[in-house]
mmCIF file of C-alpha atoms and ligand atoms in Angstrom:
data_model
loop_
_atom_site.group_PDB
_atom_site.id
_atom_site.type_symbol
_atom_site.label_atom_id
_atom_site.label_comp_id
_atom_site.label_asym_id
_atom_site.label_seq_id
_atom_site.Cartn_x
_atom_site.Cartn_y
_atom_site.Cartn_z
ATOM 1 C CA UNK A 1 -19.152 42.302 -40.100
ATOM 2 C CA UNK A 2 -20.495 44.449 -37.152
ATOM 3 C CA UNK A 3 -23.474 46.292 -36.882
ATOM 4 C CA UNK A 4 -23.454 49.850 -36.516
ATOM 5 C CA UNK A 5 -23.976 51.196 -33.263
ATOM 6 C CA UNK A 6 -27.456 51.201 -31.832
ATOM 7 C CA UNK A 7 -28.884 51.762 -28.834
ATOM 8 C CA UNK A 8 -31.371 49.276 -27.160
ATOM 9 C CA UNK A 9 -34.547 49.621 -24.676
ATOM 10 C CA UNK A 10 -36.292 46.282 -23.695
ATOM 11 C CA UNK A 11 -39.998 47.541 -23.466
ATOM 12 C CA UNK A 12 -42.695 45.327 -20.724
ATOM 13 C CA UNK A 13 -45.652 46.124 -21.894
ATOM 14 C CA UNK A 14 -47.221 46.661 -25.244
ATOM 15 C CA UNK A 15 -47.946 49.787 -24.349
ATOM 16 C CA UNK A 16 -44.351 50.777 -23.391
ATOM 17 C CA UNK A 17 -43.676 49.152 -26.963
ATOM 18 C CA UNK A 18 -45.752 51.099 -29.011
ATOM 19 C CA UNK A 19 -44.600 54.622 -26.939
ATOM 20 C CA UNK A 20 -41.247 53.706 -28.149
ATOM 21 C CA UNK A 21 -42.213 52.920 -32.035
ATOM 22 C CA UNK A 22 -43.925 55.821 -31.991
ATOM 23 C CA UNK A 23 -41.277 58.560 -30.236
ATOM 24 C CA UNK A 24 -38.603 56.816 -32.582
ATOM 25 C CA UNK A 25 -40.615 55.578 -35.853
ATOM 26 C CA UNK A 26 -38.189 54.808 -38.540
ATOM 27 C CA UNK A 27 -34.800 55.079 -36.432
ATOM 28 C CA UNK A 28 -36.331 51.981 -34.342
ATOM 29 C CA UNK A 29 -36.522 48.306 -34.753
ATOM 30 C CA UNK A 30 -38.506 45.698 -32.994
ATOM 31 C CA UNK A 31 -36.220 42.806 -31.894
ATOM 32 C CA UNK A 32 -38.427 39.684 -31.396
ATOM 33 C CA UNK A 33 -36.077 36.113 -32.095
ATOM 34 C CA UNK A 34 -33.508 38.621 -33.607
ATOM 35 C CA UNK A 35 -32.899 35.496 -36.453
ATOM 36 C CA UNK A 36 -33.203 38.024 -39.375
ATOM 37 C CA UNK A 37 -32.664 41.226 -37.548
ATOM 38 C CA UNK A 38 -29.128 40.556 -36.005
ATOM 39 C CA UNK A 39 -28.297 39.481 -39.255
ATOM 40 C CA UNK A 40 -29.685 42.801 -41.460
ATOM 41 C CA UNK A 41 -27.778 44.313 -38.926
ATOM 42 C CA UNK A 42 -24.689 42.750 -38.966
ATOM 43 C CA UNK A 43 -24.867 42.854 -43.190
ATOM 44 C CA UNK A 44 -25.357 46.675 -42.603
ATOM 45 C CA UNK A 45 -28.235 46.229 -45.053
ATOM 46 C CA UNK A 46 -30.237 47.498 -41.987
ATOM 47 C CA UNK A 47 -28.890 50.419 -38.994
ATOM 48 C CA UNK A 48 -31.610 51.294 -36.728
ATOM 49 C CA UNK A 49 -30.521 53.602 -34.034
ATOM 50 C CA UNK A 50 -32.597 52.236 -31.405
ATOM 51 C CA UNK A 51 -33.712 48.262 -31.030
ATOM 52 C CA UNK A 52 -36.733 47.447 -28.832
ATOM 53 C CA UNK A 53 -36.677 44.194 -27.683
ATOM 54 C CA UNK A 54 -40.026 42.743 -26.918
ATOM 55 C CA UNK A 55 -39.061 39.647 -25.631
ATOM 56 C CA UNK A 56 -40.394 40.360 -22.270
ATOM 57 C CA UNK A 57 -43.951 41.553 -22.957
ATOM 58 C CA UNK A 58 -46.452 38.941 -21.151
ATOM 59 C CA UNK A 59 -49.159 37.572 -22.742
ATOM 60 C CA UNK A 60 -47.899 37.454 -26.689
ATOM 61 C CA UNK A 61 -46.576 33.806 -26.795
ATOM 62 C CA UNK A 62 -49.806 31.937 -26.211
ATOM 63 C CA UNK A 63 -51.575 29.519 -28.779
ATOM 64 C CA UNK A 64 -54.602 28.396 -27.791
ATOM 65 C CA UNK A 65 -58.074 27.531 -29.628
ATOM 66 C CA UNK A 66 -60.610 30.343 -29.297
ATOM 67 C CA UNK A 67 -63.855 29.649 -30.540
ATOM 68 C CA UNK A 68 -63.970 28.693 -34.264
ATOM 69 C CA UNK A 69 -59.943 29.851 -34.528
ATOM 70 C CA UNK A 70 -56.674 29.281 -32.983
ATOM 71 C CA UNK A 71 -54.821 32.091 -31.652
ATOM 72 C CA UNK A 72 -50.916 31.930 -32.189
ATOM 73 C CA UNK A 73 -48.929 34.624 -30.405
ATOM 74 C CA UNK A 74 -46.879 36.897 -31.851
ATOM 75 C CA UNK A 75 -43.736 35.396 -29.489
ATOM 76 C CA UNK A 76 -44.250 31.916 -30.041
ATOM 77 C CA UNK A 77 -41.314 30.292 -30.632
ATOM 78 C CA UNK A 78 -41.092 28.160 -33.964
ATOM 79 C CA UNK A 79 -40.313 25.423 -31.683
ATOM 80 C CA UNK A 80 -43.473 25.797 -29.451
ATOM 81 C CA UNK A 81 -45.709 25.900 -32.913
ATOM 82 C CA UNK A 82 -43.834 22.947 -34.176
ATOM 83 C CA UNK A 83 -44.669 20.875 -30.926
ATOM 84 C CA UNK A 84 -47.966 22.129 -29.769
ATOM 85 C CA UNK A 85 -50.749 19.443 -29.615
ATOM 86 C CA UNK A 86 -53.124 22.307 -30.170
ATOM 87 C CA UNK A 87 -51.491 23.217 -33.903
ATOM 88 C CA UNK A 88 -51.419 19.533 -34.487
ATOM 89 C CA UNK A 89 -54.785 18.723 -33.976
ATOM 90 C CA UNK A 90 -56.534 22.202 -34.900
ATOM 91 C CA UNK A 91 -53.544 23.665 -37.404
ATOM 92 C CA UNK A 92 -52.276 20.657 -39.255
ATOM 93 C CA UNK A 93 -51.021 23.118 -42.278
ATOM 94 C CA UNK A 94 -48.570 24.975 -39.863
ATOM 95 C CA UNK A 95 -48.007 21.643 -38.309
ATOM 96 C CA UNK A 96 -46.548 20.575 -41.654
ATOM 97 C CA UNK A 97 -44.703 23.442 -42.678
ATOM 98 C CA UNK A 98 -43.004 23.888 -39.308
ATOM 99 C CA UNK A 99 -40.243 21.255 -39.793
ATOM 100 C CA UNK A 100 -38.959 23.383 -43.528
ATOM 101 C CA UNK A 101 -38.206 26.654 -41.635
ATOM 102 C CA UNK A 102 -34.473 27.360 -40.992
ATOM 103 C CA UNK A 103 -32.756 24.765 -38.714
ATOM 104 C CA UNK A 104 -33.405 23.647 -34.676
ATOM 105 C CA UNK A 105 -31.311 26.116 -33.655
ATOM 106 C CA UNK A 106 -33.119 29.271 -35.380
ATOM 107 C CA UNK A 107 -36.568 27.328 -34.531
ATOM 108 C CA UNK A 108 -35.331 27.632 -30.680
ATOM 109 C CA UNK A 109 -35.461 31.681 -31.061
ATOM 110 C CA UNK A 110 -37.353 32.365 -34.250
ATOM 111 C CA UNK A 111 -41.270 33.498 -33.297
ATOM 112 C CA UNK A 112 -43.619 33.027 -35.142
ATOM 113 C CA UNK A 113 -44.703 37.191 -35.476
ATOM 114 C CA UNK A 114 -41.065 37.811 -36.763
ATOM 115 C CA UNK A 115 -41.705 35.233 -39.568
ATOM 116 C CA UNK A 116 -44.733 37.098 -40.882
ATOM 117 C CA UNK A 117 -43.877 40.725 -39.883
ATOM 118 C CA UNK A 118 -40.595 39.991 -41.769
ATOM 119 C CA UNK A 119 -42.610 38.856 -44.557
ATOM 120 C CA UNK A 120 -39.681 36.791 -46.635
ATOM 121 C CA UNK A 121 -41.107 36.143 -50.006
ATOM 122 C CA UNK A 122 -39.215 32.210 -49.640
ATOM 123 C CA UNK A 123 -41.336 31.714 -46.139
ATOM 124 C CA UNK A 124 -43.283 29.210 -45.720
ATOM 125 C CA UNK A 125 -45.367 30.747 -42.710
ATOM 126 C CA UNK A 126 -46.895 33.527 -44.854
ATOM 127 C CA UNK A 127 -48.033 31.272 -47.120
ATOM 128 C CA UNK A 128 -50.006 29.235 -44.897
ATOM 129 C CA UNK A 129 -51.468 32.581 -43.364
ATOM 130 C CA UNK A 130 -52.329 33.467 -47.066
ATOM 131 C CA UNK A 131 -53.559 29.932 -47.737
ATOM 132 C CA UNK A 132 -55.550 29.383 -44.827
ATOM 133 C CA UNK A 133 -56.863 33.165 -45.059
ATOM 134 C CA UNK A 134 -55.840 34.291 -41.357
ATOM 135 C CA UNK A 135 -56.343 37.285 -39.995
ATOM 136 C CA UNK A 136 -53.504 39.237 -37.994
ATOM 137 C CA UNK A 137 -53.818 41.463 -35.095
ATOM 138 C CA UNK A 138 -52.099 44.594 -35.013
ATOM 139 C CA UNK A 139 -51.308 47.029 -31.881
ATOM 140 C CA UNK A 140 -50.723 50.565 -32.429
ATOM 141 C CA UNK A 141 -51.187 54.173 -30.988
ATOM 142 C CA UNK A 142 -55.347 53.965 -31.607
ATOM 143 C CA UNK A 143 -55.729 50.581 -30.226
ATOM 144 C CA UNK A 144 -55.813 47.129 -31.967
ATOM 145 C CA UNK A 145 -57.023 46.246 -35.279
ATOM 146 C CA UNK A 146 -56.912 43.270 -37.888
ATOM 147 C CA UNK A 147 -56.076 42.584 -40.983
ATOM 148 C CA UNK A 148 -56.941 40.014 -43.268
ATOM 149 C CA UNK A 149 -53.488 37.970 -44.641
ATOM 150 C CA UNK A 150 -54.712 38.902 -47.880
ATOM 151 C CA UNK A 151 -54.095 42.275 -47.768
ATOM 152 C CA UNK A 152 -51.350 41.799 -45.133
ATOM 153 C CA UNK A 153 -48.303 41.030 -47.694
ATOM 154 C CA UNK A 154 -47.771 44.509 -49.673
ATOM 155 C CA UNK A 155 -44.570 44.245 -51.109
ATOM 156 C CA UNK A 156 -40.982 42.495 -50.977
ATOM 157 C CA UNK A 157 -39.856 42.199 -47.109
ATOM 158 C CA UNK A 158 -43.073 44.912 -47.085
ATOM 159 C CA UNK A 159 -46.164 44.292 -45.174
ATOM 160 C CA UNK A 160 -49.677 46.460 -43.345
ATOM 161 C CA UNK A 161 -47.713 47.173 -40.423
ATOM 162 C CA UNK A 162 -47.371 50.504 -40.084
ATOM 163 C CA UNK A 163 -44.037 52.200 -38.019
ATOM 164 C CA UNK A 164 -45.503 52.819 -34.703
ATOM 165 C CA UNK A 165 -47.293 48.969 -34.782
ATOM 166 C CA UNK A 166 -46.307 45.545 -33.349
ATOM 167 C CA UNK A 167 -48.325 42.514 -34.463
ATOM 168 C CA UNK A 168 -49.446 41.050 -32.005
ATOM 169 C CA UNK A 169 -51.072 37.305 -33.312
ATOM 170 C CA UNK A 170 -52.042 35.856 -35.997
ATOM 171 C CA UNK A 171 -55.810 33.734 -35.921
ATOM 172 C CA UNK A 172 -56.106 30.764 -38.315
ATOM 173 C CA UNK A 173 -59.658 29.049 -38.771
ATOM 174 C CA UNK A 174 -59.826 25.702 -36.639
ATOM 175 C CA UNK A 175 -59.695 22.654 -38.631
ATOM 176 C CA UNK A 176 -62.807 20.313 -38.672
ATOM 177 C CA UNK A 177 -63.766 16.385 -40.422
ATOM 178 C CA UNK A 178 -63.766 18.409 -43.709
ATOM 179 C CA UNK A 179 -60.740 20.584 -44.063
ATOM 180 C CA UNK A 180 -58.076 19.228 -46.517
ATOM 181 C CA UNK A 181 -54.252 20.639 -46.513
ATOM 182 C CA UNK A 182 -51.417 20.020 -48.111
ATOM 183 C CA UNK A 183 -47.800 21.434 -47.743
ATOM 184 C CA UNK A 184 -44.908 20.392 -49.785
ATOM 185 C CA UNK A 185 -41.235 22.902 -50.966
ATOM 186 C CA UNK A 186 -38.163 22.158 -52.862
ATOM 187 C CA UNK A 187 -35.235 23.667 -51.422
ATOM 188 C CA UNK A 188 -31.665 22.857 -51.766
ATOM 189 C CA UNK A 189 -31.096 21.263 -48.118
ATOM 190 C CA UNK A 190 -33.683 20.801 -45.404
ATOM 191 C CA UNK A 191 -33.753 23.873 -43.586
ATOM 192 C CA UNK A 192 -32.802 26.429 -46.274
ATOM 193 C CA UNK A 193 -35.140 28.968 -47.618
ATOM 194 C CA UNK A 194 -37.534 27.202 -50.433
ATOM 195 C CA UNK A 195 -36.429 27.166 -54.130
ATOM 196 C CA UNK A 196 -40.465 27.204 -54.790
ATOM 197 C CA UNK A 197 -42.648 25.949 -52.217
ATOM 198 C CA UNK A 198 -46.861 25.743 -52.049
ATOM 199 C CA UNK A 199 -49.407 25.629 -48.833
ATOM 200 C CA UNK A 200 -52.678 24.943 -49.698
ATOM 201 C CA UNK A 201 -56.183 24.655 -48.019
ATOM 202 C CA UNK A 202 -59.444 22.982 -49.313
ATOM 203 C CA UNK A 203 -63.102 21.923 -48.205
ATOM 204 C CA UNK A 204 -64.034 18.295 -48.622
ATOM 205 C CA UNK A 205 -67.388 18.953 -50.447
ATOM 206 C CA UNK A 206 -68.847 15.877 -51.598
ATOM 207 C CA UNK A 207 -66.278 14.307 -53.912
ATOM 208 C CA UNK A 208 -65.291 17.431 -54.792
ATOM 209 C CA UNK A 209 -63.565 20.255 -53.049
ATOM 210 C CA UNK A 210 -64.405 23.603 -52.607
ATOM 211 C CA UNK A 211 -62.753 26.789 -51.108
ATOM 212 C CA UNK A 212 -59.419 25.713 -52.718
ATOM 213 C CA UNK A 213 -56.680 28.034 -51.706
ATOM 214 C CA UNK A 214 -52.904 27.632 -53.458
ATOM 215 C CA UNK A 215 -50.487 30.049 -51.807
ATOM 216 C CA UNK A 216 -47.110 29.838 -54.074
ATOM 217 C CA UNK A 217 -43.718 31.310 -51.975
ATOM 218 C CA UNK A 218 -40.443 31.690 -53.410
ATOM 219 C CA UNK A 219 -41.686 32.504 -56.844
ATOM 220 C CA UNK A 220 -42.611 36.484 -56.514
ATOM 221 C CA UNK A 221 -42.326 39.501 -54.126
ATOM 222 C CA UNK A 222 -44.827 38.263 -51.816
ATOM 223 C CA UNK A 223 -46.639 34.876 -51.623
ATOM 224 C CA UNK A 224 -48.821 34.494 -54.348
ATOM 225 C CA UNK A 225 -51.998 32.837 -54.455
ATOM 226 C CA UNK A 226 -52.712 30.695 -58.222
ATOM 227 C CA UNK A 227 -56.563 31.654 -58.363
ATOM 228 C CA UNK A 228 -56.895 30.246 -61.680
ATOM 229 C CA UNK A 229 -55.475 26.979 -60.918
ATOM 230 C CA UNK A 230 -57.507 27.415 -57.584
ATOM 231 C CA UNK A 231 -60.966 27.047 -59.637
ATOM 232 C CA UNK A 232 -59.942 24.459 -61.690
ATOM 233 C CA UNK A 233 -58.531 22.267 -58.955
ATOM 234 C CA UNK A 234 -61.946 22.200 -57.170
ATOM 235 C CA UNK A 235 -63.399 20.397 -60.315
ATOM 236 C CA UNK A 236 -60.670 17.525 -59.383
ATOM 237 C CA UNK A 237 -58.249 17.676 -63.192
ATOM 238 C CA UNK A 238 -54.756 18.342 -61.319
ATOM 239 C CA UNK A 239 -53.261 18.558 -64.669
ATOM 240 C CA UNK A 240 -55.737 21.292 -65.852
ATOM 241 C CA UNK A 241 -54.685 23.123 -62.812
ATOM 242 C CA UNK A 242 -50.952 22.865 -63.542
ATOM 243 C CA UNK A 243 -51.580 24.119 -67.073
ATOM 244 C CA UNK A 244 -53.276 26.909 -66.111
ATOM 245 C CA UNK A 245 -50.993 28.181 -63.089
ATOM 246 C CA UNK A 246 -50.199 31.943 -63.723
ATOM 247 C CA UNK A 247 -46.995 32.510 -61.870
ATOM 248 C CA UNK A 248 -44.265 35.004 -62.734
ATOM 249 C CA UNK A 249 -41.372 34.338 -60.886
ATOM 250 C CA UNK A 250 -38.242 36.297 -61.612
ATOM 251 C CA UNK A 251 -34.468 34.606 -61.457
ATOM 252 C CA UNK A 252 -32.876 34.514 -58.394
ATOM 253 C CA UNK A 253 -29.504 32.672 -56.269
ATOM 254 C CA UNK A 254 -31.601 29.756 -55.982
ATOM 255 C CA UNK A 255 -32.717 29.264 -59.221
ATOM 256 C CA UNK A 256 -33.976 30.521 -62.897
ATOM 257 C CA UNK A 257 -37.665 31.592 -64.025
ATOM 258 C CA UNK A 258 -38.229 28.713 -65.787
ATOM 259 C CA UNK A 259 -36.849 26.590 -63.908
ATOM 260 C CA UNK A 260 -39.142 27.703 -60.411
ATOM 261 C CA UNK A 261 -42.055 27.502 -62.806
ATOM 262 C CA UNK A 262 -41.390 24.196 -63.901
ATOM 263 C CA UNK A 263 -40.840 23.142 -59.653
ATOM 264 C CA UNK A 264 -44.324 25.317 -58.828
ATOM 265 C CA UNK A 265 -46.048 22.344 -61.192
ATOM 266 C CA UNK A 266 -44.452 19.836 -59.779
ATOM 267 C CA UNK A 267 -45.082 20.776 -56.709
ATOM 268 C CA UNK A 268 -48.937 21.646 -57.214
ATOM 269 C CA UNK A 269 -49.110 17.865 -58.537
ATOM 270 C CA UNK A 270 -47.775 16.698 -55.095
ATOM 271 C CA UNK A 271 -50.149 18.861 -53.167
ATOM 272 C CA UNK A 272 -53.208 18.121 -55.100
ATOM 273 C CA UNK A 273 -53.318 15.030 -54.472
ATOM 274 C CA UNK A 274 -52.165 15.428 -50.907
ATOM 275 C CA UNK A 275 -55.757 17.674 -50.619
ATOM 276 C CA UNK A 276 -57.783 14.479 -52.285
ATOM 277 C CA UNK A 277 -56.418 11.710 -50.879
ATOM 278 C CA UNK A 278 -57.283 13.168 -47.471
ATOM 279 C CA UNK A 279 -60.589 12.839 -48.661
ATOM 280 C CA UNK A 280 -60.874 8.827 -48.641
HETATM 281 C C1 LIG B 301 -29.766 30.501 -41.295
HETATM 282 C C2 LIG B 301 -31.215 30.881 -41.245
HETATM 283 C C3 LIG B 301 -32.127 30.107 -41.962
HETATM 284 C C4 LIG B 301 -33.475 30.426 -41.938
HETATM 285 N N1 LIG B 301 -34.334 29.667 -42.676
HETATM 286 C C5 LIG B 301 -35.636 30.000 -42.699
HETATM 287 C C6 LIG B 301 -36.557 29.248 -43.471
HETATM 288 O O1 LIG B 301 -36.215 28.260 -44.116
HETATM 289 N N2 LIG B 301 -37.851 29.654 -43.469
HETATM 290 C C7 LIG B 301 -38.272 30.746 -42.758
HETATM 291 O O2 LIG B 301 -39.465 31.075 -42.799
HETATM 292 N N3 LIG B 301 -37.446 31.455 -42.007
HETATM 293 C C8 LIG B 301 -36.130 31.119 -41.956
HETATM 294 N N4 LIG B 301 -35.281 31.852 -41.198
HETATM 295 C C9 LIG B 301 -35.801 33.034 -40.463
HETATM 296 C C10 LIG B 301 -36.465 32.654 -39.146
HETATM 297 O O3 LIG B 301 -37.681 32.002 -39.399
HETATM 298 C C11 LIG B 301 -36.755 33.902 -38.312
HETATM 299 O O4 LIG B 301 -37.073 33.451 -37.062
HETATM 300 C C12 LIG B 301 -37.887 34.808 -38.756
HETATM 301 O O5 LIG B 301 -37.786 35.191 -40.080
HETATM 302 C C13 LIG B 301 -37.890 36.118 -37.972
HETATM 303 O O6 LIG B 301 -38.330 35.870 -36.706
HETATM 304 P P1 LIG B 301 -37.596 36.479 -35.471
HETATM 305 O O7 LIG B 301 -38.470 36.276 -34.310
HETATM 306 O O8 LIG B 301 -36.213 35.941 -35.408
HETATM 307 O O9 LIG B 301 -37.617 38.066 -35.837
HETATM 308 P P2 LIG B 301 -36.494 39.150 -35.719
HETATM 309 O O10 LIG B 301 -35.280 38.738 -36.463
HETATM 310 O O11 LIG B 301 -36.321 39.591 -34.319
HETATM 311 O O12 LIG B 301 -37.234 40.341 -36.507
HETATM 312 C C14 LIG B 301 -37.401 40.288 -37.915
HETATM 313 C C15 LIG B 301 -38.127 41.572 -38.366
HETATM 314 O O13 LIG B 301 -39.490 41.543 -37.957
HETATM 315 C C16 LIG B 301 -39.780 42.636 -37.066
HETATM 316 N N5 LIG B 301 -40.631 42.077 -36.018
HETATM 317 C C17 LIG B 301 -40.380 41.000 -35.245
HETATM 318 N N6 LIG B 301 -41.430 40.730 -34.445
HETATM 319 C C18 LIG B 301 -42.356 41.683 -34.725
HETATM 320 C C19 LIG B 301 -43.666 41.949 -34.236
HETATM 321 N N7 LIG B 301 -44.238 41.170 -33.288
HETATM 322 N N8 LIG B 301 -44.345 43.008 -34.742
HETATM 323 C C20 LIG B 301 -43.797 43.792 -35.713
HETATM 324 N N9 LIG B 301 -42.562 43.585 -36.214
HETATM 325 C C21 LIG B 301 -41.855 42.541 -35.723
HETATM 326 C C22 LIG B 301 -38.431 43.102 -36.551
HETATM 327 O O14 LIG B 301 -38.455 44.458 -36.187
HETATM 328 C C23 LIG B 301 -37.541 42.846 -37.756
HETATM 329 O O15 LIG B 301 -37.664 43.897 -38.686
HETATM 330 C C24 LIG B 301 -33.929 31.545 -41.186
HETATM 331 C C25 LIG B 301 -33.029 32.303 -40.433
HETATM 332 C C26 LIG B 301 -31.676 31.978 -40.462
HETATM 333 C C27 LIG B 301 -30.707 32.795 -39.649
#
């Protein structure tokens, strides 16, 4: 199919960006990658009459390690992320999950602010933001603010960003001797969206761990975090923290209730121990 008609504007500044939003609210779209736009569009499931591509805007595609945090732009190609030394050495949950999303192809356009502005409940970036409790920055007509992933994710394909705001990056916390991650998804082929799929971020703490964060995607509207099974793990009994994981997925295409909660156990098994081994 074709879309329908729209017109476009390719904006230069953030500024010029946010006029835009904000003259054309819900009749506009941003166009970042265009990987899940173009598509909406050409499904009809989506028929903005005005596209604003932001492709040009300096400054938004950086990733670099400020202080205690690493800043990812909002245009950062999945490609960049997945090859930066930077997210390797300071980012190693990103650096894990990279490989999973879509194929080379859609890695080559894809940014990494289209991934969590689009807010897919099967994507495996806003888990990590959720596991690794990021913080996202957000331009708008008053200026900049952020907001914590936690209360990012609203809704199905529904986030904090209001009409007339782009995000503009995301801040992780840099890794040090005693951060512990783990990454793992079940999906039909390499590259699809995930069946179930679980990021997850600890602190080494003695033999223990502490800070344990277990950010589910694919099994609910959003990405869910298991804060029961969060607790529990810290005290080191993976199958205590299988038993008491509180998911609720619904059935989808990919694959029944029961059958996603039966993969989110598996898959927590797999990741716990990824988070202790780590700790040898
Ligand atoms: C075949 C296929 C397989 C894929 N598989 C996966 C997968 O396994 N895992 C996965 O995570 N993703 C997957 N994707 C999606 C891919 O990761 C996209 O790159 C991503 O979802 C959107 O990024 P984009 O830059 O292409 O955004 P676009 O498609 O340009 O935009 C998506 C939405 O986000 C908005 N938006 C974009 N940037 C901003 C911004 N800076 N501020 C505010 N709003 C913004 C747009 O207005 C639009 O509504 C797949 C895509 C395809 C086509």
């Amino acid at each position: 199919m074709k879309p329908a008609p729209f017109a476009y504007a390719k904006a230069r500044t953030l500024k010029e960006a946010v006029a835009l939003l904000s003259k054309h609210k819900d009749d506009a779209r941003l166009l970042a990658g265009g990987q899940s736009l173009i598509a909406t569009l050409n499904m009809r499931l989506s028929a903005p009459e005005l596209l604003i591509d932001i492709n040009d805007i300096k400054g938004l595609d950086g990733i670099a390690k400020k202080g205690k945090a690493i800043e990812i732009g909002a245009l950062a190609r999945h490609t960049q992320v997945e090859r930066s030394g930077v997210i390797a050495k300071h980012a190693p949950l990103i650096a894990l999950a990279m490989p999973h999303i879509g194929h080379a192809a859609i890695r080559n356009r894809g940014t990494f602010g289209g991934s969590i502005a689009f807010a897919d409940p099967a994507a495996e970036l806003p888990a990590c933001l959720l596991a690794l409790g990021a913080e996202i920055e957000i331009a708008g007509p008053k200026g900049k603010r952020k907001v914590k992933a936690d209360a990012f994710f609203k809704g199905l394909f529904e986030t904090a960003l209001r009409p007339q705001e782009i995000l503009t990056a995301v801040r992780v916390p840099a890794a040090d001797k005693n951060t512990r991650v783990g990454f793992a998804e079940l999906a039909r082929r390499h590259g699809d969206y995930a069946m179930v799929g679980l990021a997850a971020s600890a602190r080494a703490d003695g033999k223990a761990l502490k800070d344990v964060r277990l950010a589910f995607f694919g099994v609910g509207a959003t990405p869910v975090r298991a804060k029961k099974s969060e607790s529990v793990l810290a005290n080191g009994n993976i199958e205590a923290a299988v038993a008491a994981l509180e998911l609720d997925p619904q059935d989808d295409v990919q694959a029944t209730a029961k059958v996603k909660k039966h993969l989110a156990g598996v898959l927590l098994r797999r990741v716990a121990k990824q988070l202790m081994e780590a700790r040898a």
